């Protein structure tokens, strides 16, 4: 599903959008964020708090994991649409994993530029159904189209490896640059990351800004942004953001110069 917001308001909800800062003309800021359906470390669902984190980081493209769509546990809200409105990133798409609590559960992409095409590719099932949400976007007016692929691999090591192999197969013949973004539930050196690193570049985050879960006292690194071909990207910043409350994951931000 895909929608473009023309009016940045919400019925019965008051909020103020931040004015985006001027990006460098040749840079693209990509954000990965497992938002746990807006539920923070205080167990309160607060989409405005989630949106505030995103606005502060001023990304061009955001790949979100653990998003509800019209689910009872989060008040029947279309969270992708609501976060698009609250962040000022007007184009969005939701990628459904499965039906959940009267609605659906999955991932989303938010974009400042129009989304040209989205495909929600089904991956091998684990304990829960999984997919890879691919969004083709031209983030810079004079730049190339990039395929941003959101993933949330789950749950056992064997299931994640099979899902990752399928991702490799799906995008093996994609001629455009591809960024693979999300919650991999795998640490550096795990078979999943070793295998994916044969097909995408896996840049190391700086020491002290690499752990992503849990947000308040992070112990492991499981959220990443990978890219290919390496020659098309110059990474100028890549780190986990020290945000400790809005979700149980820390957001991960990558800034690249497109060659």
CSV table of C-alpha atoms in Angstrom, one decimal:
chain,number,residue,atom,x,y,z
A,1,UNK,CA,0.0,0.0,0.0
A,2,UNK,CA,1.2,3.5,-0.8
A,3,UNK,CA,-0.1,7.0,-0.1
A,4,UNK,CA,1.0,10.6,-0.5
A,5,UNK,CA,-0.2,13.1,2.1
A,6,UNK,CA,-1.3,16.4,0.7
A,7,UNK,CA,-2.6,17.7,4.0
A,8,UNK,CA,-0.4,17.4,7.0
A,9,UNK,CA,-3.1,17.5,9.6
A,10,UNK,CA,-4.8,14.8,11.7
A,11,UNK,CA,-8.4,14.9,12.9
A,12,UNK,CA,-8.6,15.6,16.6
A,13,UNK,CA,-4.8,15.9,16.9
A,14,UNK,CA,-2.7,19.0,17.3
A,15,UNK,CA,0.9,19.0,16.4
A,16,UNK,CA,3.6,21.2,14.9
A,17,UNK,CA,5.9,20.2,12.1
A,18,UNK,CA,9.6,21.1,12.3
A,19,UNK,CA,10.9,23.0,9.3
A,20,UNK,CA,13.5,20.7,7.6
A,21,UNK,CA,17.0,22.1,7.6
A,22,UNK,CA,18.8,22.6,4.3
A,23,UNK,CA,20.6,19.4,3.2
A,24,UNK,CA,23.9,19.5,1.4
A,25,UNK,CA,23.0,19.2,-2.3
A,26,UNK,CA,24.8,15.9,-2.8
A,27,UNK,CA,24.1,14.1,0.5
A,28,UNK,CA,21.3,11.7,1.5
A,29,UNK,CA,20.4,10.9,5.1
A,30,UNK,CA,18.9,7.5,5.6
A,31,UNK,CA,17.4,6.4,8.9
A,32,UNK,CA,16.6,3.0,10.2
A,33,UNK,CA,14.4,2.8,13.3
A,34,UNK,CA,12.6,-0.1,15.0
A,35,UNK,CA,9.9,1.9,16.8
A,36,UNK,CA,8.1,-0.9,18.6
A,37,UNK,CA,4.7,0.5,17.4
A,38,UNK,CA,5.5,3.8,19.2
A,39,UNK,CA,5.9,2.1,22.6
A,40,UNK,CA,8.8,3.6,24.6
A,41,UNK,CA,10.9,2.3,27.4
A,42,UNK,CA,8.3,3.6,29.8
A,43,UNK,CA,5.7,1.3,28.0
A,44,UNK,CA,3.7,4.3,26.8
A,45,UNK,CA,2.6,4.5,23.1
A,46,UNK,CA,3.5,8.0,22.0
A,47,UNK,CA,3.8,8.6,18.2
A,48,UNK,CA,4.5,12.2,18.7
A,49,UNK,CA,7.6,11.3,20.7
A,50,UNK,CA,8.6,8.9,17.9
A,51,UNK,CA,8.1,11.6,15.3
A,52,UNK,CA,10.1,14.1,17.3
A,53,UNK,CA,13.1,11.8,17.2
A,54,UNK,CA,12.8,11.5,13.4
A,55,UNK,CA,12.3,15.2,12.9
A,56,UNK,CA,15.4,16.0,14.9
A,57,UNK,CA,17.5,13.7,12.7
A,58,UNK,CA,16.1,15.3,9.5
A,59,UNK,CA,16.4,12.3,7.1
A,60,UNK,CA,15.5,12.1,3.5
A,61,UNK,CA,14.3,8.5,3.8
A,62,UNK,CA,13.2,6.5,6.9
A,63,UNK,CA,12.8,2.7,7.1
A,64,UNK,CA,10.6,1.8,10.1
A,65,UNK,CA,10.2,-1.6,11.7
A,66,UNK,CA,7.3,-2.8,14.0
A,67,UNK,CA,4.6,-0.6,12.6
A,68,UNK,CA,0.9,-1.1,13.3
A,69,UNK,CA,-1.9,-0.3,10.8
A,70,UNK,CA,-5.4,0.0,12.4
A,71,UNK,CA,-4.5,-2.5,15.1
A,72,UNK,CA,-6.5,-2.4,18.3
A,73,UNK,CA,-3.5,-2.3,20.7
A,74,UNK,CA,-2.5,1.2,19.2
A,75,UNK,CA,-6.0,2.7,18.9
A,76,UNK,CA,-6.7,1.7,15.3
A,77,UNK,CA,-4.3,4.3,14.0
A,78,UNK,CA,-2.6,4.0,10.6
A,79,UNK,CA,0.8,4.6,12.1
A,80,UNK,CA,2.7,5.0,8.8
A,81,UNK,CA,0.3,7.7,7.7
A,82,UNK,CA,0.4,9.4,11.1
A,83,UNK,CA,4.2,9.4,11.3
A,84,UNK,CA,4.4,10.7,7.7
A,85,UNK,CA,2.2,13.6,8.7
A,86,UNK,CA,4.0,14.3,12.0
A,87,UNK,CA,7.5,14.2,10.5
A,88,UNK,CA,6.8,16.2,7.3
A,89,UNK,CA,7.9,13.3,5.1
A,90,UNK,CA,5.0,13.3,2.8
A,91,UNK,CA,5.2,10.1,0.9
A,92,UNK,CA,4.9,6.7,2.7
A,93,UNK,CA,4.2,3.1,2.2
A,94,UNK,CA,3.3,0.3,4.6
A,95,UNK,CA,4.5,-3.3,4.1
A,96,UNK,CA,2.3,-5.8,5.8
A,97,UNK,CA,3.7,-8.9,7.6
A,98,UNK,CA,0.4,-10.2,8.9
A,99,UNK,CA,-3.0,-9.5,10.3
A,100,UNK,CA,-2.9,-8.3,13.9
A,101,UNK,CA,-5.5,-7.3,16.5
A,102,UNK,CA,-8.1,-6.2,14.0
A,103,UNK,CA,-5.6,-4.5,11.7
A,104,UNK,CA,-2.1,-5.3,10.4
A,105,UNK,CA,1.5,-5.4,11.6
A,106,UNK,CA,4.7,-4.8,9.5
A,107,UNK,CA,7.1,-2.1,8.3
A,108,UNK,CA,7.0,1.3,6.7
A,109,UNK,CA,9.0,3.7,4.6
A,110,UNK,CA,8.7,7.5,4.8
A,111,UNK,CA,10.2,9.7,2.2
A,112,UNK,CA,10.7,13.4,1.5
A,113,UNK,CA,10.8,12.7,-2.2
A,114,UNK,CA,8.1,10.8,-4.2
A,115,UNK,CA,8.2,7.1,-3.9
A,116,UNK,CA,8.3,5.8,-7.5
A,117,UNK,CA,7.3,2.2,-6.8
A,118,UNK,CA,6.9,-0.1,-3.8
A,119,UNK,CA,6.9,-3.9,-3.7
A,120,UNK,CA,6.4,-5.9,-0.5
A,121,UNK,CA,8.4,-9.1,-1.2
A,122,UNK,CA,7.3,-12.2,0.8
A,123,UNK,CA,10.2,-13.9,2.7
A,124,UNK,CA,10.3,-17.4,4.2
A,125,UNK,CA,8.1,-17.6,7.3
A,126,UNK,CA,9.7,-17.8,10.7
A,127,UNK,CA,7.7,-17.7,13.9
A,128,UNK,CA,5.9,-14.8,12.2
A,129,UNK,CA,5.5,-14.0,8.5
A,130,UNK,CA,8.2,-11.7,7.1
A,131,UNK,CA,8.7,-9.5,4.0
A,132,UNK,CA,11.1,-7.1,2.4
A,133,UNK,CA,9.6,-3.8,1.7
A,134,UNK,CA,11.3,-2.3,-1.4
A,135,UNK,CA,10.8,1.4,-2.2
A,136,UNK,CA,12.3,2.9,-5.4
A,137,UNK,CA,13.0,6.6,-4.7
A,138,UNK,CA,15.0,9.4,-6.2
A,139,UNK,CA,16.0,11.2,-3.0
A,140,UNK,CA,17.9,14.0,-4.8
A,141,UNK,CA,16.4,15.8,-7.9
A,142,UNK,CA,19.6,15.3,-9.9
A,143,UNK,CA,20.6,12.0,-8.4
A,144,UNK,CA,19.9,8.4,-9.2
A,145,UNK,CA,17.0,6.2,-8.2
A,146,UNK,CA,17.9,4.1,-5.2
A,147,UNK,CA,16.0,1.0,-4.1
A,148,UNK,CA,15.6,1.2,-0.3
A,149,UNK,CA,14.8,-2.3,1.1
A,150,UNK,CA,13.4,-2.4,4.7
A,151,UNK,CA,13.8,-5.7,6.5
A,152,UNK,CA,13.1,-7.1,10.0
A,153,UNK,CA,14.6,-10.6,10.1
A,154,UNK,CA,13.0,-13.0,12.7
A,155,UNK,CA,13.4,-15.2,14.7
A,156,UNK,CA,15.9,-18.1,15.0
A,157,UNK,CA,19.3,-18.1,13.3
A,158,UNK,CA,18.2,-20.6,10.8
A,159,UNK,CA,15.0,-18.7,9.9
A,160,UNK,CA,17.0,-15.4,9.6
A,161,UNK,CA,19.6,-17.0,7.3
A,162,UNK,CA,16.9,-18.4,5.0
A,163,UNK,CA,15.2,-15.0,4.9
A,164,UNK,CA,18.5,-13.3,4.1
A,165,UNK,CA,19.3,-15.7,1.3
A,166,UNK,CA,15.9,-14.9,-0.2
A,167,UNK,CA,16.7,-11.2,0.0
A,168,UNK,CA,19.9,-11.8,-1.9
A,169,UNK,CA,18.1,-13.7,-4.6
A,170,UNK,CA,15.3,-11.1,-5.0
A,171,UNK,CA,17.8,-8.3,-5.6
A,172,UNK,CA,20.5,-10.2,-7.4
A,173,UNK,CA,19.7,-8.6,-10.8
A,174,UNK,CA,18.7,-5.2,-9.6
A,175,UNK,CA,20.7,-2.6,-11.7
A,176,UNK,CA,20.0,0.4,-9.4
A,177,UNK,CA,21.9,1.1,-6.2
A,178,UNK,CA,20.4,-0.8,-3.3
A,179,UNK,CA,20.4,0.0,0.4
A,180,UNK,CA,19.4,-2.8,2.8
A,181,UNK,CA,18.1,-1.2,6.0
A,182,UNK,CA,16.6,-2.4,9.2
A,183,UNK,CA,16.6,-4.8,12.2
A,184,UNK,CA,18.6,-7.9,11.2
A,185,UNK,CA,18.4,-9.5,14.7
A,186,UNK,CA,21.9,-10.6,14.0
A,187,UNK,CA,25.3,-9.4,15.4
A,188,UNK,CA,28.4,-8.7,13.4
A,189,UNK,CA,30.1,-11.9,12.6
A,190,UNK,CA,26.9,-14.0,12.6
A,191,UNK,CA,26.3,-16.1,9.5
A,192,UNK,CA,23.5,-13.8,8.4
A,193,UNK,CA,25.8,-10.7,8.4
A,194,UNK,CA,28.7,-12.6,6.9
A,195,UNK,CA,26.5,-13.8,4.0
A,196,UNK,CA,24.9,-10.4,3.3
A,197,UNK,CA,28.4,-8.8,3.4
A,198,UNK,CA,29.3,-10.8,0.4
A,199,UNK,CA,26.6,-8.9,-1.6
A,200,UNK,CA,26.4,-5.5,0.2
A,201,UNK,CA,29.0,-3.3,1.8
A,202,UNK,CA,28.7,-3.4,5.6
A,203,UNK,CA,30.4,-0.3,7.1
A,204,UNK,CA,31.4,-0.5,10.7
A,205,UNK,CA,29.9,2.1,13.1
A,206,UNK,CA,32.3,4.0,15.4
A,207,UNK,CA,33.1,2.4,18.7
A,208,UNK,CA,30.7,3.8,21.3
A,209,UNK,CA,28.0,4.6,18.7
A,210,UNK,CA,27.4,1.1,17.4
A,211,UNK,CA,25.2,-0.8,19.9
A,212,UNK,CA,21.4,-0.5,19.2
A,213,UNK,CA,19.5,-2.7,21.6
A,214,UNK,CA,18.2,-2.1,24.3
A,215,UNK,CA,17.9,1.6,23.9
A,216,UNK,CA,18.5,2.5,27.6
A,217,UNK,CA,21.5,0.3,28.2
A,218,UNK,CA,22.5,-1.1,24.8
A,219,UNK,CA,24.4,-4.4,24.7
A,220,UNK,CA,24.2,-5.7,21.2
A,221,UNK,CA,24.4,-4.3,17.6
A,222,UNK,CA,21.5,-5.7,15.5
A,223,UNK,CA,20.4,-2.7,13.4
A,224,UNK,CA,22.3,-1.8,10.2
A,225,UNK,CA,22.3,0.0,6.9
A,226,UNK,CA,24.1,-1.8,4.1
A,227,UNK,CA,24.6,-0.6,0.5
A,228,UNK,CA,25.8,-1.5,-3.0
A,229,UNK,CA,27.6,-0.9,-5.2
A,230,UNK,CA,30.3,0.5,-3.0
A,231,UNK,CA,31.7,2.8,-5.6
A,232,UNK,CA,28.4,4.8,-5.8
A,233,UNK,CA,28.4,5.7,-2.1
A,234,UNK,CA,30.7,7.7,0.1
A,235,UNK,CA,29.7,7.4,3.8
A,236,UNK,CA,30.3,10.6,5.7
A,237,UNK,CA,28.4,9.6,8.9
A,238,UNK,CA,27.1,6.3,10.2
A,239,UNK,CA,26.1,5.8,13.8
A,240,UNK,CA,23.5,4.7,16.3
A,241,UNK,CA,21.8,7.7,17.9
A,242,UNK,CA,21.8,8.0,21.7
A,243,UNK,CA,18.0,8.0,22.1
A,244,UNK,CA,17.0,6.1,25.2
A,245,UNK,CA,13.3,6.4,25.7
A,246,UNK,CA,11.2,6.5,22.5
A,247,UNK,CA,11.6,2.8,21.6
A,248,UNK,CA,13.5,-0.2,22.8
A,249,UNK,CA,15.9,0.2,19.8
A,250,UNK,CA,18.2,3.1,19.1
A,251,UNK,CA,17.8,4.7,15.6
A,252,UNK,CA,20.6,4.3,13.1
A,253,UNK,CA,21.5,7.1,10.8
A,254,UNK,CA,23.7,7.0,7.7
A,255,UNK,CA,24.7,10.1,5.6
A,256,UNK,CA,26.1,9.4,2.2
A,257,UNK,CA,27.4,11.3,-0.8
A,258,UNK,CA,26.1,9.8,-4.0
A,259,UNK,CA,28.9,9.5,-6.6
